[in-house]
Amino acid sequence: MITRRNVLLGTTAAISAGLLTRVSDARAAEWPVRPITINIGNAPGGDDDTLSRFLAQTASEELGQPVVIENRAGGSTTVAGSAVAGAKPDGYNILCLITAGLVQTVLRDNLQYGLDDFVPIVEIGGYPLALIVSAKAGITSIDELMAVAKSPDGVTFASGGVGTVGHLTSTMFLKEAGGKGVHVSYKNNPEGIQALAGGFTQMIFASAREAALLKDDPNVRVLAVTSPARTTNLPNVPTTAEIGYPQVNSRVWYSYAAPKGVPDEVVTKFSAAIVKGVKDPKFQERFTPLSFQTDIKTGDELTAFLKAEQDKFRKVITENNIRLNN
């Protein structure tokens, strides 16, 4: 039975809901009213940290509030990912989501969050990878590398850890080339590169920025880069497509994401501030010579890209039985 009391209660509820919606919309429109934190999944000094600190300066100016960096290193970026996934979706906690972080969502069996727990905001671009071999171990060309990779023992390849982009790209490359290899995992890329230079391993995929530091080292050879075109810091090094492996096109990319449920206005404002920073000539002057390649994606394009990357790495992980159980 409809009574006057029920009508009044329904009307009151509707008015309250409307007021709450308007308050929420107003708060989103006013955002930000306090400092914003960009959560970084690695220690200070890494590429995600360096890029984000530079962009935070422009973002602070554009948004009228401090944009601060908090390094939450650990678990191959999952400490930071977990913190942001569980944060209040009010726009004050942002995650620097990088390739390694996305890989964790398909690599780890017990991860408590996934890609769907975030709202992608903007991708800014990244660094292509470089195929580096050990001259000290007797490999100086792609033909010599293939000879070893197709031998009974295969090639010994290094990486900065199980499930890293370098590990998965080496695995993809060897499958594409019809070779095989033995993976040697190190704590990070610098340790892996050091082992390569010492002749303890024979191959590694590292970033083109890292590879450029080795171009004069007689103990290594940089054979290819994974970008569509040659890089500015390694102009004489061919692409993987040029040497016959166009499907090997991984790169280390950088993006930003917020907890699921964040207002659209926050996404729009933060994205615009980051894009302005990336397009700043000072940003380009600093990072382009290091082989950073700008590639801005937002909205549906970014969502589709992240899902495609997830599918690509899931296939490599599944086909090669690569797992972490924590």
Coordinates of C-alpha atoms in Angstrom, one line a residue:
M1 CA 0.0 0.0 0.0
I2 CA 1.3 3.4 -0.9
T3 CA 1.1 5.7 2.0
R4 CA 1.9 9.4 2.6
R5 CA 4.9 8.2 4.7
N6 CA 6.3 6.0 1.9
V7 CA 6.0 8.9 -0.6
L8 CA 7.8 11.3 1.8
L9 CA 10.5 8.7 2.5
G10 CA 11.0 8.1 -1.2
T11 CA 11.1 11.8 -2.0
T12 CA 13.6 12.4 0.8
A13 CA 15.8 9.5 -0.5
A14 CA 15.7 10.9 -4.0
I15 CA 16.6 14.4 -2.8
S16 CA 19.5 13.0 -0.7
A17 CA 20.8 11.0 -3.6
G18 CA 20.6 14.0 -5.8
L19 CA 22.5 16.2 -3.3
L20 CA 25.2 13.5 -2.9
T21 CA 25.6 13.3 -6.6
R22 CA 25.9 17.1 -6.9
V23 CA 28.4 17.2 -4.0
S24 CA 30.5 14.5 -5.7
D25 CA 30.4 16.3 -9.0
A26 CA 31.4 19.5 -7.3
R27 CA 34.3 17.9 -5.6
A28 CA 35.5 16.4 -8.8
A29 CA 35.2 19.7 -10.6
E30 CA 37.3 21.3 -7.8
W31 CA 39.9 18.7 -7.9
P32 CA 42.7 18.9 -6.8
V33 CA 42.4 20.7 -3.5
R34 CA 45.4 19.0 -1.9
P35 CA 48.7 17.3 -3.0
I36 CA 48.6 14.4 -5.4
T37 CA 50.9 11.4 -5.1
I38 CA 52.3 9.5 -8.0
N39 CA 53.2 6.0 -6.7
I40 CA 56.4 4.5 -8.3
G41 CA 56.9 0.8 -8.1
N42 CA 60.7 1.0 -8.1
A43 CA 63.5 2.6 -6.1
P44 CA 64.6 6.2 -6.8
G45 CA 66.7 6.7 -9.9
G46 CA 65.0 4.3 -12.3
D47 CA 63.4 5.4 -15.5
D48 CA 59.9 5.4 -14.1
D49 CA 61.1 7.6 -11.2
T50 CA 63.1 10.0 -13.4
L51 CA 60.4 10.5 -16.0
S52 CA 57.7 11.0 -13.3
R53 CA 59.7 13.5 -11.3
F54 CA 60.2 15.6 -14.4
L55 CA 56.5 15.5 -15.3
A56 CA 55.4 16.1 -11.7
Q57 CA 56.9 19.6 -12.0
T58 CA 54.7 20.6 -15.0
A59 CA 51.7 18.8 -13.5
S60 CA 52.0 20.7 -10.3
E61 CA 52.0 24.0 -12.2
E62 CA 49.0 23.0 -14.3
L63 CA 46.9 21.6 -11.5
G64 CA 47.8 24.2 -8.8
Q65 CA 48.7 21.6 -6.2
P66 CA 52.0 19.8 -5.4
V67 CA 52.4 16.5 -7.3
V68 CA 54.8 14.4 -5.2
I69 CA 56.6 11.1 -5.9
E70 CA 56.4 8.2 -3.5
N71 CA 58.6 5.2 -4.2
R72 CA 57.0 2.0 -3.1
A73 CA 59.6 -0.5 -4.3
G74 CA 59.1 -4.2 -4.0
G75 CA 57.5 -7.2 -5.6
S76 CA 58.3 -6.1 -9.2
T77 CA 56.1 -3.0 -8.8
T78 CA 53.3 -4.9 -7.0
V79 CA 53.7 -3.1 -3.7
A80 CA 52.8 0.2 -5.4
G81 CA 50.1 -1.5 -7.6
S82 CA 48.4 -3.0 -4.5
A83 CA 48.5 0.3 -2.7
V84 CA 46.9 2.3 -5.5
A85 CA 44.3 -0.4 -6.3
G86 CA 43.1 -0.3 -2.7
A87 CA 43.2 3.5 -2.4
K88 CA 40.1 5.7 -2.3
P89 CA 39.2 6.7 -5.9
D90 CA 39.4 10.4 -5.3
G91 CA 42.3 11.2 -7.7
Y92 CA 44.9 11.8 -5.0
N93 CA 46.8 8.5 -5.5
I94 CA 48.0 7.8 -9.0
L95 CA 50.0 4.8 -10.2
C96 CA 52.9 4.9 -12.6
L97 CA 51.9 1.8 -14.5
I98 CA 54.8 0.4 -16.5
T99 CA 55.3 -2.7 -18.7
A100 CA 56.7 -4.7 -15.8
G101 CA 53.7 -3.8 -13.7
L102 CA 51.3 -5.0 -16.3
V103 CA 53.2 -8.3 -16.7
Q104 CA 52.7 -9.0 -13.0
T105 CA 48.9 -9.1 -13.5
V106 CA 49.3 -12.2 -15.7
L107 CA 52.4 -13.7 -14.1
R108 CA 51.5 -13.9 -10.5
D109 CA 48.9 -16.5 -9.3
N110 CA 48.1 -14.8 -6.0
L111 CA 48.1 -11.2 -7.0
Q112 CA 45.2 -9.4 -5.2
Y113 CA 44.4 -7.0 -8.0
G114 CA 44.2 -6.9 -11.8
L115 CA 44.1 -4.4 -14.7
D116 CA 40.4 -4.0 -14.2
D117 CA 41.0 -2.4 -10.8
F118 CA 42.4 0.7 -12.5
V119 CA 41.3 3.4 -14.7
P120 CA 44.0 4.1 -17.4
I121 CA 44.7 7.8 -17.7
V122 CA 47.5 8.3 -20.2
E123 CA 50.5 6.5 -21.7
I124 CA 53.5 8.8 -22.6
G125 CA 55.8 6.4 -24.6
G126 CA 58.9 4.6 -23.6
Y127 CA 62.2 3.0 -24.6
P128 CA 62.7 0.3 -27.2
L129 CA 64.7 -2.7 -26.2
A130 CA 68.1 -3.6 -27.6
L131 CA 69.5 -7.1 -28.4
I132 CA 73.0 -7.2 -26.9
V133 CA 75.5 -10.1 -27.2
S134 CA 78.8 -11.0 -25.5
A135 CA 81.8 -10.5 -27.8
K136 CA 83.9 -11.9 -24.9
A137 CA 81.9 -15.1 -25.2
G138 CA 82.6 -15.2 -28.9
I139 CA 79.4 -13.7 -30.4
T140 CA 79.7 -10.6 -32.6
S141 CA 76.9 -11.0 -35.2
I142 CA 73.4 -12.2 -35.6
D143 CA 74.6 -15.2 -37.6
E144 CA 77.0 -16.2 -34.8
L145 CA 74.1 -15.8 -32.3
M146 CA 71.8 -17.9 -34.4
A147 CA 74.4 -20.6 -34.7
V148 CA 74.7 -20.8 -30.9
A149 CA 70.9 -20.6 -30.4
K150 CA 70.3 -23.5 -32.7
S151 CA 73.1 -25.6 -31.3
P152 CA 72.2 -28.6 -29.0
D153 CA 72.9 -26.5 -25.8
G154 CA 71.3 -23.3 -27.0
V155 CA 72.3 -19.8 -25.9
T156 CA 72.6 -18.6 -22.4
F157 CA 70.6 -15.4 -21.9
A158 CA 70.5 -13.0 -19.0
S159 CA 67.7 -10.8 -17.6
G160 CA 66.9 -8.6 -14.7
G161 CA 64.6 -11.3 -13.3
V162 CA 61.9 -13.9 -14.0
G163 CA 59.0 -12.4 -15.9
T164 CA 60.8 -9.1 -16.7
V165 CA 60.3 -7.6 -20.1
G166 CA 63.9 -8.6 -21.0
H167 CA 63.2 -12.2 -20.0
L168 CA 59.9 -12.4 -22.0
T169 CA 61.3 -10.7 -25.0
S170 CA 64.3 -13.0 -25.1
T171 CA 61.9 -15.9 -25.0
M172 CA 59.8 -14.5 -27.8
F173 CA 62.9 -13.8 -29.9
L174 CA 64.3 -17.3 -29.5
K175 CA 61.0 -18.9 -30.5
E176 CA 60.7 -16.6 -33.5
A177 CA 64.3 -17.5 -34.5
G178 CA 63.8 -21.2 -34.0
G179 CA 66.5 -21.3 -31.3
K180 CA 66.5 -22.2 -27.7
G181 CA 68.2 -20.9 -24.6
V182 CA 68.9 -21.2 -20.9
H183 CA 67.7 -18.3 -18.8
V184 CA 70.0 -16.8 -16.1
S185 CA 68.1 -14.5 -13.8
Y186 CA 69.9 -11.5 -12.1
K187 CA 68.6 -9.0 -9.5
N188 CA 68.4 -6.3 -12.1
N189 CA 69.5 -5.4 -15.6
P190 CA 72.9 -3.8 -14.6
E191 CA 73.9 -7.1 -13.0
G192 CA 72.8 -9.0 -16.1
I193 CA 74.7 -6.6 -18.4
Q194 CA 77.8 -7.0 -16.2
A195 CA 77.6 -10.7 -16.5
L196 CA 77.2 -10.5 -20.3
A197 CA 80.3 -8.2 -20.6
G198 CA 82.3 -10.7 -18.5
G199 CA 81.4 -13.5 -20.8
F200 CA 79.3 -15.4 -18.2
T201 CA 76.2 -15.2 -20.4
Q202 CA 75.8 -14.7 -24.2
M203 CA 72.7 -12.5 -24.8
I204 CA 70.4 -10.0 -23.1
F205 CA 67.6 -7.7 -24.1
A206 CA 68.0 -4.4 -22.2
S207 CA 66.6 -0.9 -23.0
A208 CA 68.1 1.1 -25.8
R209 CA 69.1 3.7 -23.2
E210 CA 71.2 1.1 -21.4
A211 CA 72.6 -0.3 -24.6
A212 CA 73.9 3.1 -25.7
L213 CA 76.2 3.2 -22.7
L214 CA 77.8 0.0 -24.0
K215 CA 78.4 1.0 -27.7
D216 CA 82.1 1.6 -27.1
D217 CA 82.6 -1.5 -24.9
P218 CA 84.7 -4.1 -26.7
N219 CA 83.2 -6.9 -24.7
V220 CA 79.7 -6.5 -26.1
R221 CA 77.9 -5.9 -29.4
V222 CA 74.5 -4.3 -29.8
L223 CA 72.9 -6.1 -32.7
A224 CA 69.4 -4.7 -33.0
V225 CA 66.7 -2.4 -31.5
T226 CA 63.0 -3.3 -31.2
S227 CA 61.6 0.0 -32.4
P228 CA 60.0 0.5 -35.8
A229 CA 62.8 2.8 -36.8
R230 CA 66.4 3.2 -35.7
T231 CA 67.0 5.1 -32.5
T232 CA 68.7 8.5 -32.1
N233 CA 71.3 7.2 -29.7
L234 CA 72.1 4.0 -31.7
P235 CA 71.8 5.3 -35.3
N236 CA 74.0 2.5 -36.8
V237 CA 72.1 -0.3 -35.1
P238 CA 69.4 -2.0 -37.3
T239 CA 65.9 -2.7 -36.1
T240 CA 64.7 -6.3 -35.3
A241 CA 62.6 -6.0 -38.5
E242 CA 65.7 -5.2 -40.5
I243 CA 67.4 -8.3 -39.3
G244 CA 64.4 -10.5 -40.1
Y245 CA 62.4 -10.5 -36.8
P246 CA 59.6 -8.0 -37.1
Q247 CA 57.4 -9.7 -34.5
V248 CA 60.0 -9.0 -31.8
N249 CA 58.8 -5.4 -31.0
S250 CA 58.6 -5.2 -27.2
R251 CA 59.4 -1.9 -25.4
V252 CA 59.4 -0.5 -21.9
W253 CA 56.5 1.9 -21.8
Y254 CA 55.2 4.2 -19.1
S255 CA 51.7 5.2 -18.3
Y256 CA 49.5 6.5 -15.4
A257 CA 46.4 5.0 -13.9
A258 CA 44.0 5.7 -11.0
P259 CA 41.9 3.4 -8.8
K260 CA 38.7 2.2 -10.4
G261 CA 35.8 4.6 -9.8
V262 CA 37.8 7.8 -10.1
P263 CA 35.7 10.7 -11.6
D264 CA 36.1 11.4 -15.3
E265 CA 37.1 15.0 -14.5
V266 CA 40.2 13.8 -12.6
V267 CA 41.2 11.6 -15.6
T268 CA 40.8 14.5 -18.0
K269 CA 42.6 17.0 -15.9
F270 CA 45.6 14.8 -14.9
S271 CA 46.0 13.5 -18.5
A272 CA 46.1 17.0 -19.9
A273 CA 48.7 18.1 -17.3
I274 CA 50.9 15.1 -18.1
V275 CA 50.6 15.5 -21.9
K276 CA 51.6 19.1 -21.6
G277 CA 54.7 18.0 -19.7
V278 CA 55.7 15.4 -22.3
K279 CA 55.3 17.9 -25.1
D280 CA 57.4 20.5 -23.3
P281 CA 60.7 21.1 -25.3
K282 CA 62.7 20.6 -22.1
F283 CA 61.3 17.1 -21.7
Q284 CA 62.1 16.2 -25.3
E285 CA 65.6 17.8 -25.1
R286 CA 66.4 15.7 -22.0
F287 CA 64.9 12.3 -22.9
T288 CA 64.8 12.0 -26.7
P289 CA 68.6 11.7 -27.0
L290 CA 68.4 8.7 -24.6
S291 CA 66.1 7.0 -27.2
F292 CA 62.8 7.8 -25.4
Q293 CA 60.0 7.7 -28.0
T294 CA 56.9 9.7 -27.3
D295 CA 53.7 7.8 -27.9
I296 CA 50.7 9.4 -26.2
K297 CA 47.6 7.3 -25.7
T298 CA 44.4 8.0 -23.8
G299 CA 40.8 6.8 -23.5
D300 CA 39.7 3.7 -25.5
E301 CA 43.0 3.6 -27.4
L302 CA 45.0 3.3 -24.2
T303 CA 42.6 0.6 -22.8
A304 CA 42.8 -1.4 -26.0
F305 CA 46.6 -1.1 -26.0
L306 CA 47.0 -2.3 -22.4
K307 CA 44.7 -5.3 -23.0
A308 CA 46.7 -6.2 -26.2
E309 CA 49.9 -6.0 -24.2
Q310 CA 48.4 -8.2 -21.5
D311 CA 47.3 -10.8 -24.0
K312 CA 50.8 -10.7 -25.7
F313 CA 52.6 -11.4 -22.5
R314 CA 50.1 -13.9 -21.2
K315 CA 50.7 -16.0 -24.4
V316 CA 54.4 -16.0 -23.8
I317 CA 54.0 -16.8 -20.1
T318 CA 51.5 -19.6 -20.8
E319 CA 53.3 -21.2 -23.7
N320 CA 56.6 -21.3 -21.8
N321 CA 55.2 -22.2 -18.4
I322 CA 56.7 -19.1 -16.7
R323 CA 55.1 -18.5 -13.3
L324 CA 55.6 -16.8 -10.0
N325 CA 53.5 -18.1 -7.2
N326 CA 53.6 -15.1 -4.9

